[in-house]
Tab-separated table of C-alpha atoms and ligand atoms in Angstrom:
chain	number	residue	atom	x	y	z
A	1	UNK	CA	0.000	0.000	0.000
A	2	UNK	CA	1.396	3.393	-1.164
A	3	UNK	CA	2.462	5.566	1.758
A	4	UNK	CA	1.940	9.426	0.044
A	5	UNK	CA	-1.025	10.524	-1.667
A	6	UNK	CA	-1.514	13.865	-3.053
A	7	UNK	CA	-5.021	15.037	-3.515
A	8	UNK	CA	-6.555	18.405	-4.573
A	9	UNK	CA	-9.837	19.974	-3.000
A	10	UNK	CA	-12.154	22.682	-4.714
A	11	UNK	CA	-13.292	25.722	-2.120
A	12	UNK	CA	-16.906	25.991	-2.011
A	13	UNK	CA	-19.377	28.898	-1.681
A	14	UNK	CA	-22.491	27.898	1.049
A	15	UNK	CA	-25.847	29.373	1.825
A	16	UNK	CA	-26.385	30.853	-2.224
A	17	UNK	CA	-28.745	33.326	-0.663
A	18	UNK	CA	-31.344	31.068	1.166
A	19	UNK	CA	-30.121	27.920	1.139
A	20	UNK	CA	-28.392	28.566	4.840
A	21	UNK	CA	-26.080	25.957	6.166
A	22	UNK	CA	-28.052	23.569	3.367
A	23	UNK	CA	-26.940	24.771	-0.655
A	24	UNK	CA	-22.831	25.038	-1.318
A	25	UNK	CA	-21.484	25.182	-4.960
A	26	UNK	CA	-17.967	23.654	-5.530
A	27	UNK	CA	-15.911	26.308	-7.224
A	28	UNK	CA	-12.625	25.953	-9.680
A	29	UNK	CA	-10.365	26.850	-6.774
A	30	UNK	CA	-8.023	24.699	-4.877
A	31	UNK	CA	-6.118	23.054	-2.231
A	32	UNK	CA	-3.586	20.751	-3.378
A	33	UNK	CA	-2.141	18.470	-0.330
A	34	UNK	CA	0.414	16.002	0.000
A	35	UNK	CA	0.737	13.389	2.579
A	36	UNK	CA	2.783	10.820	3.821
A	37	UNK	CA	2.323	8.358	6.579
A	38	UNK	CA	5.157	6.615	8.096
A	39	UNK	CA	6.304	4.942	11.237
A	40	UNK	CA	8.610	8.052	12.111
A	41	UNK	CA	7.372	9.441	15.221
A	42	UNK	CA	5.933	13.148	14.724
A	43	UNK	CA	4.026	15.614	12.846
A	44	UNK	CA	6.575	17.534	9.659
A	45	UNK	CA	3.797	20.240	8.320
A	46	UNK	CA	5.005	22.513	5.484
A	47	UNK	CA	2.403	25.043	4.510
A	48	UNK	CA	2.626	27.564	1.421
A	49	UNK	CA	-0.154	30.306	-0.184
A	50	UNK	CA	-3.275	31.442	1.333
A	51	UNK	CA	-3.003	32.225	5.162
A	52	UNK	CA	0.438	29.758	5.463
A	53	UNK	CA	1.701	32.241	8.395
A	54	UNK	CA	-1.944	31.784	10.496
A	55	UNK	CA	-2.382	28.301	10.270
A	56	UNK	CA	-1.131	26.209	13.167
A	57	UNK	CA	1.526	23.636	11.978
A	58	UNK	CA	1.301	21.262	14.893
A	59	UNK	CA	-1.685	18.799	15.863
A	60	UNK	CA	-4.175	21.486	16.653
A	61	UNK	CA	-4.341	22.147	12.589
A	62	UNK	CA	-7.754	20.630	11.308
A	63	UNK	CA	-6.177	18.499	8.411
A	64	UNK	CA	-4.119	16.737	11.018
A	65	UNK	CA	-7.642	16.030	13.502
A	66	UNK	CA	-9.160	14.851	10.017
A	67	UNK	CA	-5.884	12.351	9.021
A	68	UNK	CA	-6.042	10.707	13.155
A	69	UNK	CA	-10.000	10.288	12.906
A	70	UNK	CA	-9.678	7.989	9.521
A	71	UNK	CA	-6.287	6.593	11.647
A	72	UNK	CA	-8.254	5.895	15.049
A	73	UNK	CA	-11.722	4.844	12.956
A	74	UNK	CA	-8.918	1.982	10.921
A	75	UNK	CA	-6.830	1.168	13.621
A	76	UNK	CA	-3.777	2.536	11.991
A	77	UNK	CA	-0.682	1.956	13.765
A	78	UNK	CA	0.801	5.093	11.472
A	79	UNK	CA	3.048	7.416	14.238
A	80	UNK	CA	4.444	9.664	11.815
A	81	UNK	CA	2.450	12.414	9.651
A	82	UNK	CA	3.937	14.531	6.938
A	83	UNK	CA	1.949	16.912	4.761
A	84	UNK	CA	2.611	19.494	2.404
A	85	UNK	CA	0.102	21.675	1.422
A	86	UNK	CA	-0.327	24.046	-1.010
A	87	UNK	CA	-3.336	26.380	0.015
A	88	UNK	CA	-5.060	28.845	-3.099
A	89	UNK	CA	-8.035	29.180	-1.115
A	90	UNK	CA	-8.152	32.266	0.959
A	91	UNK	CA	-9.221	31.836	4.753
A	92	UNK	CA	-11.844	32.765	6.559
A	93	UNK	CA	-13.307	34.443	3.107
A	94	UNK	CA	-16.412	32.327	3.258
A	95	UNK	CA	-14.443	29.912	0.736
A	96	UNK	CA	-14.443	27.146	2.375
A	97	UNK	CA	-10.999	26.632	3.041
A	98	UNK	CA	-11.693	24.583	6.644
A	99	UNK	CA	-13.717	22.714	4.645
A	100	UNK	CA	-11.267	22.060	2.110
A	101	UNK	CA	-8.859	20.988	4.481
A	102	UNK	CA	-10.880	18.600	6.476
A	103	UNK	CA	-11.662	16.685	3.058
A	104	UNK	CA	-8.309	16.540	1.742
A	105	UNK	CA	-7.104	15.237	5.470
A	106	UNK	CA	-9.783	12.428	5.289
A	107	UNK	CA	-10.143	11.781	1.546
A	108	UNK	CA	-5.913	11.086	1.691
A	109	UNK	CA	-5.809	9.332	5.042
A	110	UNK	CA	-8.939	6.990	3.941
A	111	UNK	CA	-6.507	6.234	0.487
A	112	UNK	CA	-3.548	5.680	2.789
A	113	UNK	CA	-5.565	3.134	4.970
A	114	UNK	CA	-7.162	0.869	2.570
A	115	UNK	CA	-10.019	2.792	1.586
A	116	UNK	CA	-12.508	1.548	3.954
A	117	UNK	CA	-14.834	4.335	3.806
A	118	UNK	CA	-17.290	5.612	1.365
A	119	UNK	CA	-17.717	9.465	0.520
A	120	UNK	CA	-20.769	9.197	2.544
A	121	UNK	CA	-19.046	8.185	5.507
A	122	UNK	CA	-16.277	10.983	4.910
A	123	UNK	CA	-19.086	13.596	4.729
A	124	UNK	CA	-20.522	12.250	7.987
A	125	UNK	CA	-17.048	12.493	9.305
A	126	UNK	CA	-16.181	16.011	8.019
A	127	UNK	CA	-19.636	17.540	9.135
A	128	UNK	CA	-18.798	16.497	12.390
A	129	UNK	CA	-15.642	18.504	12.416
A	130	UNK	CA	-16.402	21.040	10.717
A	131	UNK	CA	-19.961	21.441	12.205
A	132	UNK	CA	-22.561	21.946	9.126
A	133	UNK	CA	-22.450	19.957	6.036
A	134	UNK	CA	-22.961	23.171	3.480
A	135	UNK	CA	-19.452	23.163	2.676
A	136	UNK	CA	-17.973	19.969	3.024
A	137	UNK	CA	-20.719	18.409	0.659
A	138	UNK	CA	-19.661	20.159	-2.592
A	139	UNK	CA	-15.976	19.643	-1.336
A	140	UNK	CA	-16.280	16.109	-1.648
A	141	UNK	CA	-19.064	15.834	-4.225
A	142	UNK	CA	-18.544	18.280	-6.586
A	143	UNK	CA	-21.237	20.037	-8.577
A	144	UNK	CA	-23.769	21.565	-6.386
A	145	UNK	CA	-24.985	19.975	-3.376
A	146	UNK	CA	-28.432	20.322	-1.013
A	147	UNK	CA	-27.762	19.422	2.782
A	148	UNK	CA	-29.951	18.420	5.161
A	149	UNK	CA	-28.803	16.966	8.903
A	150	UNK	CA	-31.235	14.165	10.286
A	151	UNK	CA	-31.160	13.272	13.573
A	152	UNK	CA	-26.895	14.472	13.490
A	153	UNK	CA	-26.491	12.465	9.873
A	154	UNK	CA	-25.973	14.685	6.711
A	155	UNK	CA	-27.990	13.444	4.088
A	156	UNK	CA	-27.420	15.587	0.662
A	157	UNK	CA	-28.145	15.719	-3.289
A	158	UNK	CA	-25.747	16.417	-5.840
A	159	UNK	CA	-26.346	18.083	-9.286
A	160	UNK	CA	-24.659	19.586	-12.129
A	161	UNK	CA	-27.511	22.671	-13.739
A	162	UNK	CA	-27.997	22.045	-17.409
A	163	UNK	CA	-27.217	25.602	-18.424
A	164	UNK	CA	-23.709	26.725	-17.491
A	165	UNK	CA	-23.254	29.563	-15.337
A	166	UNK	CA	-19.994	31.456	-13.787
A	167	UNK	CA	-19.271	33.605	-10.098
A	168	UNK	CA	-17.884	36.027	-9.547
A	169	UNK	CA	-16.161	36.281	-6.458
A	170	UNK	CA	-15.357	39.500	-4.521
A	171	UNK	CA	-12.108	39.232	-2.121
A	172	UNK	CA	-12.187	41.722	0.681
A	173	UNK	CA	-8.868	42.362	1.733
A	174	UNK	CA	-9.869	41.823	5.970
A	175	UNK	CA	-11.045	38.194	7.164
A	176	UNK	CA	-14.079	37.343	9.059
A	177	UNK	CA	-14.401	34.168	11.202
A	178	UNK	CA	-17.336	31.973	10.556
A	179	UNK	CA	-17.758	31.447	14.613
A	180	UNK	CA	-17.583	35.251	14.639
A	181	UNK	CA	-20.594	35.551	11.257
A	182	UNK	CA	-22.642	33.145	13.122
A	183	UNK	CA	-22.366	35.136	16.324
A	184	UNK	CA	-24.620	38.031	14.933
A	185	UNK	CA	-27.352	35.550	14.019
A	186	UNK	CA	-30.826	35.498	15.647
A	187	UNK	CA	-31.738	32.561	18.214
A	188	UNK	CA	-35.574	33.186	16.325
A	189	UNK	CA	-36.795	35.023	13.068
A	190	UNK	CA	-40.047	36.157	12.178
A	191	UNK	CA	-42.728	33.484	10.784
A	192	UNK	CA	-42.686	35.643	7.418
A	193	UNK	CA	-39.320	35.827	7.060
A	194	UNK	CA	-38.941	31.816	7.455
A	195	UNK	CA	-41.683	31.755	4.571
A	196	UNK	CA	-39.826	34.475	2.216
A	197	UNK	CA	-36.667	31.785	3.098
A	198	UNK	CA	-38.319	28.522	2.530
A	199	UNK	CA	-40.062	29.861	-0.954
A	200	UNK	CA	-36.444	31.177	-2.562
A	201	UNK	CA	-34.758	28.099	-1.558
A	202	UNK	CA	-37.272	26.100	-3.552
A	203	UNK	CA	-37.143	28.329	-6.240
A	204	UNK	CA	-33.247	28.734	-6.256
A	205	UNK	CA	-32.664	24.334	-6.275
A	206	UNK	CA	-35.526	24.575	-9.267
A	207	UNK	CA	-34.035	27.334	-10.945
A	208	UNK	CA	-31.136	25.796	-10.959
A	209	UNK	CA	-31.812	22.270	-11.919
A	210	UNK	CA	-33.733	23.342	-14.553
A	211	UNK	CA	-31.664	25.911	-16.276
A	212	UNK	CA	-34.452	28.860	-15.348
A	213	UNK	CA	-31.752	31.289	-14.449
A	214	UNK	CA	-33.545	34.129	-15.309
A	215	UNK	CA	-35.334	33.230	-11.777
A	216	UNK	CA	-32.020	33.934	-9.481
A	217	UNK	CA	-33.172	37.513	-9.213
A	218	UNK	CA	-35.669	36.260	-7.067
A	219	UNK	CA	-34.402	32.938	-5.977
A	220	UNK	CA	-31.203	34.129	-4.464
A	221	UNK	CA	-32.658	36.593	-1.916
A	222	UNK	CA	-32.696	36.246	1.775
A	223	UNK	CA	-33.571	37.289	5.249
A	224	UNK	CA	-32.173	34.847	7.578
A	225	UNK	CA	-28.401	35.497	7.379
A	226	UNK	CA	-27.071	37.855	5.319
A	227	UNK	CA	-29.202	41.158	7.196
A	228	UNK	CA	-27.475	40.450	10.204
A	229	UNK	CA	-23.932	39.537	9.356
A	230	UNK	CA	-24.251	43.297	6.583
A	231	UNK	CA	-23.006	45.015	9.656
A	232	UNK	CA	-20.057	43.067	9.827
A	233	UNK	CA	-18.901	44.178	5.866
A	234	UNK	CA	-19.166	47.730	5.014
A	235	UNK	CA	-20.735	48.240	1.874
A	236	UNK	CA	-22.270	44.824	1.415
A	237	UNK	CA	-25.691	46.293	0.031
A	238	UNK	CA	-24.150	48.553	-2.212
A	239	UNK	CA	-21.735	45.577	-3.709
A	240	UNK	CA	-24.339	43.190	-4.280
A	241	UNK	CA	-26.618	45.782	-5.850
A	242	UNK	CA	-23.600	47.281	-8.093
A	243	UNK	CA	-23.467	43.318	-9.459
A	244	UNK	CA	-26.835	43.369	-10.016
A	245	UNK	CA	-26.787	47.295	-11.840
A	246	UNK	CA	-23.795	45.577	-13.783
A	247	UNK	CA	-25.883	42.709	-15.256
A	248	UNK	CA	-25.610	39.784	-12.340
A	249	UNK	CA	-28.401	37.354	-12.351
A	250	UNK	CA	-28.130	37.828	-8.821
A	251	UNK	CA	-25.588	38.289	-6.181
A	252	UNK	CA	-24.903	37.155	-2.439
A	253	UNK	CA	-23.057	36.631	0.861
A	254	UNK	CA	-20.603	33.771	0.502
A	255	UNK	CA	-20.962	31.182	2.953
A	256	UNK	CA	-20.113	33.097	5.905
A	257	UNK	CA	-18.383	36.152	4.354
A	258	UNK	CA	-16.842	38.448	3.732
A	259	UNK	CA	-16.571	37.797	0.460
A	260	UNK	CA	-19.208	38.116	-2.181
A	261	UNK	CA	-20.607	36.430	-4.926
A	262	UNK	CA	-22.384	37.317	-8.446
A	263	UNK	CA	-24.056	34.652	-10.827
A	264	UNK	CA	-23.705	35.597	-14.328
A	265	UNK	CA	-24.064	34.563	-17.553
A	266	UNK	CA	-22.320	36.794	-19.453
A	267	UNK	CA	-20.426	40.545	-18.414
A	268	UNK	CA	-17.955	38.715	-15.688
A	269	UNK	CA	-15.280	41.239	-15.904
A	270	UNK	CA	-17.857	44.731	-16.160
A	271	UNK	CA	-19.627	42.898	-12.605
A	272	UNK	CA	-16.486	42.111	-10.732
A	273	UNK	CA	-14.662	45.600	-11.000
A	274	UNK	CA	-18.548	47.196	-10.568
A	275	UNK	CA	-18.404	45.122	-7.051
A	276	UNK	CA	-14.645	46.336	-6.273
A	277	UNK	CA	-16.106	49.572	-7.291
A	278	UNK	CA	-18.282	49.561	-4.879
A	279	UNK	CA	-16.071	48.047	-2.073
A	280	UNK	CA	-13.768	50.797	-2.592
A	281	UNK	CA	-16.044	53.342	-2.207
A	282	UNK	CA	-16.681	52.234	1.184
A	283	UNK	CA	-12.710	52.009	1.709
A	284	UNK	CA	-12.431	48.657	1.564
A	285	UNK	CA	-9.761	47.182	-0.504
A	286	UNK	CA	-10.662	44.160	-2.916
A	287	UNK	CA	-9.840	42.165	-5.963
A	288	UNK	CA	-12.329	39.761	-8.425
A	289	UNK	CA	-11.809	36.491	-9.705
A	290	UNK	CA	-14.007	34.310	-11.798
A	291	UNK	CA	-15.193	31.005	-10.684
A	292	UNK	CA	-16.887	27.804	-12.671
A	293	UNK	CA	-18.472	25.040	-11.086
A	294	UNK	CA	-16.093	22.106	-9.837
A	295	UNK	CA	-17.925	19.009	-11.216
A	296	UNK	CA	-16.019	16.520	-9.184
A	297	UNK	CA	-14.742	17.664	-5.583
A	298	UNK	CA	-11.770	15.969	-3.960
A	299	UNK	CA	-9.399	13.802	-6.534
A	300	UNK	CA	-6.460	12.192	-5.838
A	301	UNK	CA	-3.656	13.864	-8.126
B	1	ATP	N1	-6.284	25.411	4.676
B	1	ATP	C1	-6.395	25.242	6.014
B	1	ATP	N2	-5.577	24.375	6.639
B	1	ATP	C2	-5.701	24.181	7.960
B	1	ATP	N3	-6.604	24.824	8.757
B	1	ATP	C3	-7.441	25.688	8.147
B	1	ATP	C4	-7.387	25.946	6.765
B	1	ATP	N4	-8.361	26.865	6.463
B	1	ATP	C5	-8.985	27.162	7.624
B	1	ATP	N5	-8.443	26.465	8.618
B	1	ATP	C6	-8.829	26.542	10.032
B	1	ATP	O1	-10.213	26.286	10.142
B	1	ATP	C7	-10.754	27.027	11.242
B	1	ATP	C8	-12.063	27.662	10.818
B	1	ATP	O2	-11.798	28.620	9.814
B	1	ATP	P1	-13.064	29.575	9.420
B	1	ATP	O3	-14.255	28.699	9.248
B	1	ATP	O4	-13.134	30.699	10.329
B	1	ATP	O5	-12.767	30.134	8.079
B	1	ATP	P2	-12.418	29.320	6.798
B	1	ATP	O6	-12.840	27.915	6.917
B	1	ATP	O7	-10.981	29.610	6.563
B	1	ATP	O8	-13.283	29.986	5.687
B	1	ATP	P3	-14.855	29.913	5.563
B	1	ATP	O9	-15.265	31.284	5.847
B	1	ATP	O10	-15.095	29.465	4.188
B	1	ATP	O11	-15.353	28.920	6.582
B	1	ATP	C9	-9.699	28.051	11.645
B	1	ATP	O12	-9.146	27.613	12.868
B	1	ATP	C10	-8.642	27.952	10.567
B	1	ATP	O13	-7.354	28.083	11.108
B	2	HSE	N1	-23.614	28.113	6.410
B	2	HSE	C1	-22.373	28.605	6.998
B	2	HSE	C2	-21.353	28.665	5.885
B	2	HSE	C3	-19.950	28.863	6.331
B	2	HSE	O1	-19.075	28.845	5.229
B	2	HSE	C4	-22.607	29.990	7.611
B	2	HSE	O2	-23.199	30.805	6.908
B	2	HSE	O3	-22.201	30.221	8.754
């Protein structure tokens, strides 16, 4: 059985509007990791790109908790852990770079050990440690994935639309923690509000399975998240709206901010420095980049 495995993990987008801690989109960005297991005592991390100088490179970093759960699930006499990885998602952007790193931990621990678990178990495994399964889903799946939790087990569907689309993703220059985002959210919300939710999510997972895009307009609104976490980003409102002015079929929060995200068809480059635009006036340095759907989540490379 080979001892390294190097596998590559799309960031995600979660919520799309509505869909809180249930819709996530797997986007064409990545984490490419390396490991190596080995009866060498200790833990060698290297770390390079996005956010190498704040992420712990000892056993408190989340990859490593993900590799030891597939080792203490298998039985895994492995004492030594070596990993290289080589981070392009940005953290704490609402990218979903925890999530990203909790798959590729799991997904290249479970090829190291024999392969004993299917990518249902690792989704069960990575909700658990990374808490909701908005994120992790599309990590591991690809495409874009619907969430639910029942009674603590993530069940989820996975879909590819049949009319392309791109995103456009805003990159504030300051990070926001998701523990921090979910901090400014409501214990309750009004009944209507719960109603204007429920409706757009149906209409957003219809829109987009059937190619209606014309419908994210509508679809991709919401009241349960993003009006309480605006405070948090200056010039949210005016961003989205400037996306929207600049031809977006819609635009939203993503995940847990701050950055933000435009579905278009068409006028990528006019909507992304519109949304910078707008950022800027509101003194808050940013850059654009376009996104496509990942079809297939976490590979081995
Ligand atoms: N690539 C990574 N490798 C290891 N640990 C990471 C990585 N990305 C994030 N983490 C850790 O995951 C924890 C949660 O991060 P947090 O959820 O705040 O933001 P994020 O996952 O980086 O982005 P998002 O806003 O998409 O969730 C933090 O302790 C962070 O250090
Ligand atoms: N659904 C999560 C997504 C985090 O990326 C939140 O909004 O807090």
């Amino acid at each position: 059985m080979a001892n390294t495995v190097k596998i590559r993990v799309p960031g995600t987008t979660a919520n799309c509007g509505p869909g809180f801690d249930a819709v996530g989109i797997a986007c064409t960005l990545y984490n490419d990791l390396e490991l190596t297991l080995s009866d060498e005592d200790g833990i060698s991390l290297e770390i390079t790109g996005e956010g190498a100088e704040f992420i712990p490179a000892d056993e408190s970093n989340v990859v490593v908790k993900a590799i030891k759960m597939i080792l203490n699930k298998t039985g895994h006499t492995a004492k030594g852990i070596k990993l290289t990885m080589a981070n392009h998602i940005p953290l704490a952007r609402g990218l979903g770079s925890s999530a990203a790193a909790i798959v590729g931990g799991l997904v290249g621990a479970n090829e190291l050990t024999g392969r004993h678990f299917t990518k249902e178990d690792i989704l069960a495994m990575a909700t658990t440690i990374e808490g909701h399964p908005d994120n992790v889903a599309p990590a591991i799946f690809g495409g874009i994935t619907v969430s639910i939790m029942d009674s603590g087990i993530a069940k989820y569907l996975r879909f590819l639309p049949p009319t392309d689309f791109s995103m456009v993703v805003v990159i504030p220059e300051f990070n926001l923690s998701t523990k921090a985002a979910r901090k400014v959210l409501p214990e309750t919300v009004p009944f209507a509000d719960a109603v204007f939710n429920v409706s757009r999510a149906a209409l957003l997972i219809g829109a987009l399975c059937t190619g209606e895009l014309k419908l994210l307009s509508h679809a991709l609104q919401d009241r349960l998240h993003q009006p309480y976490r605006e405070k948090l980003i200056p010039g949210m409102a005016q961003v989205l709206s400037a996306a929207r002015q600049a031809g977006a079929l819609g635009a939203v929060l993503s995940g847990a901010g701050p950055c933000l995200l435009a579905f278009t068809d068409g006028n990528s480059d006019k909507i992304g420095r519109a949304m910078v635009k707008a950022f800027h006036i509101h003194k808050v340095k940013a850059s654009y980049q376009l996104l496509q759907i990942d079809p297939q989540g976490a590979v081995i490379i």
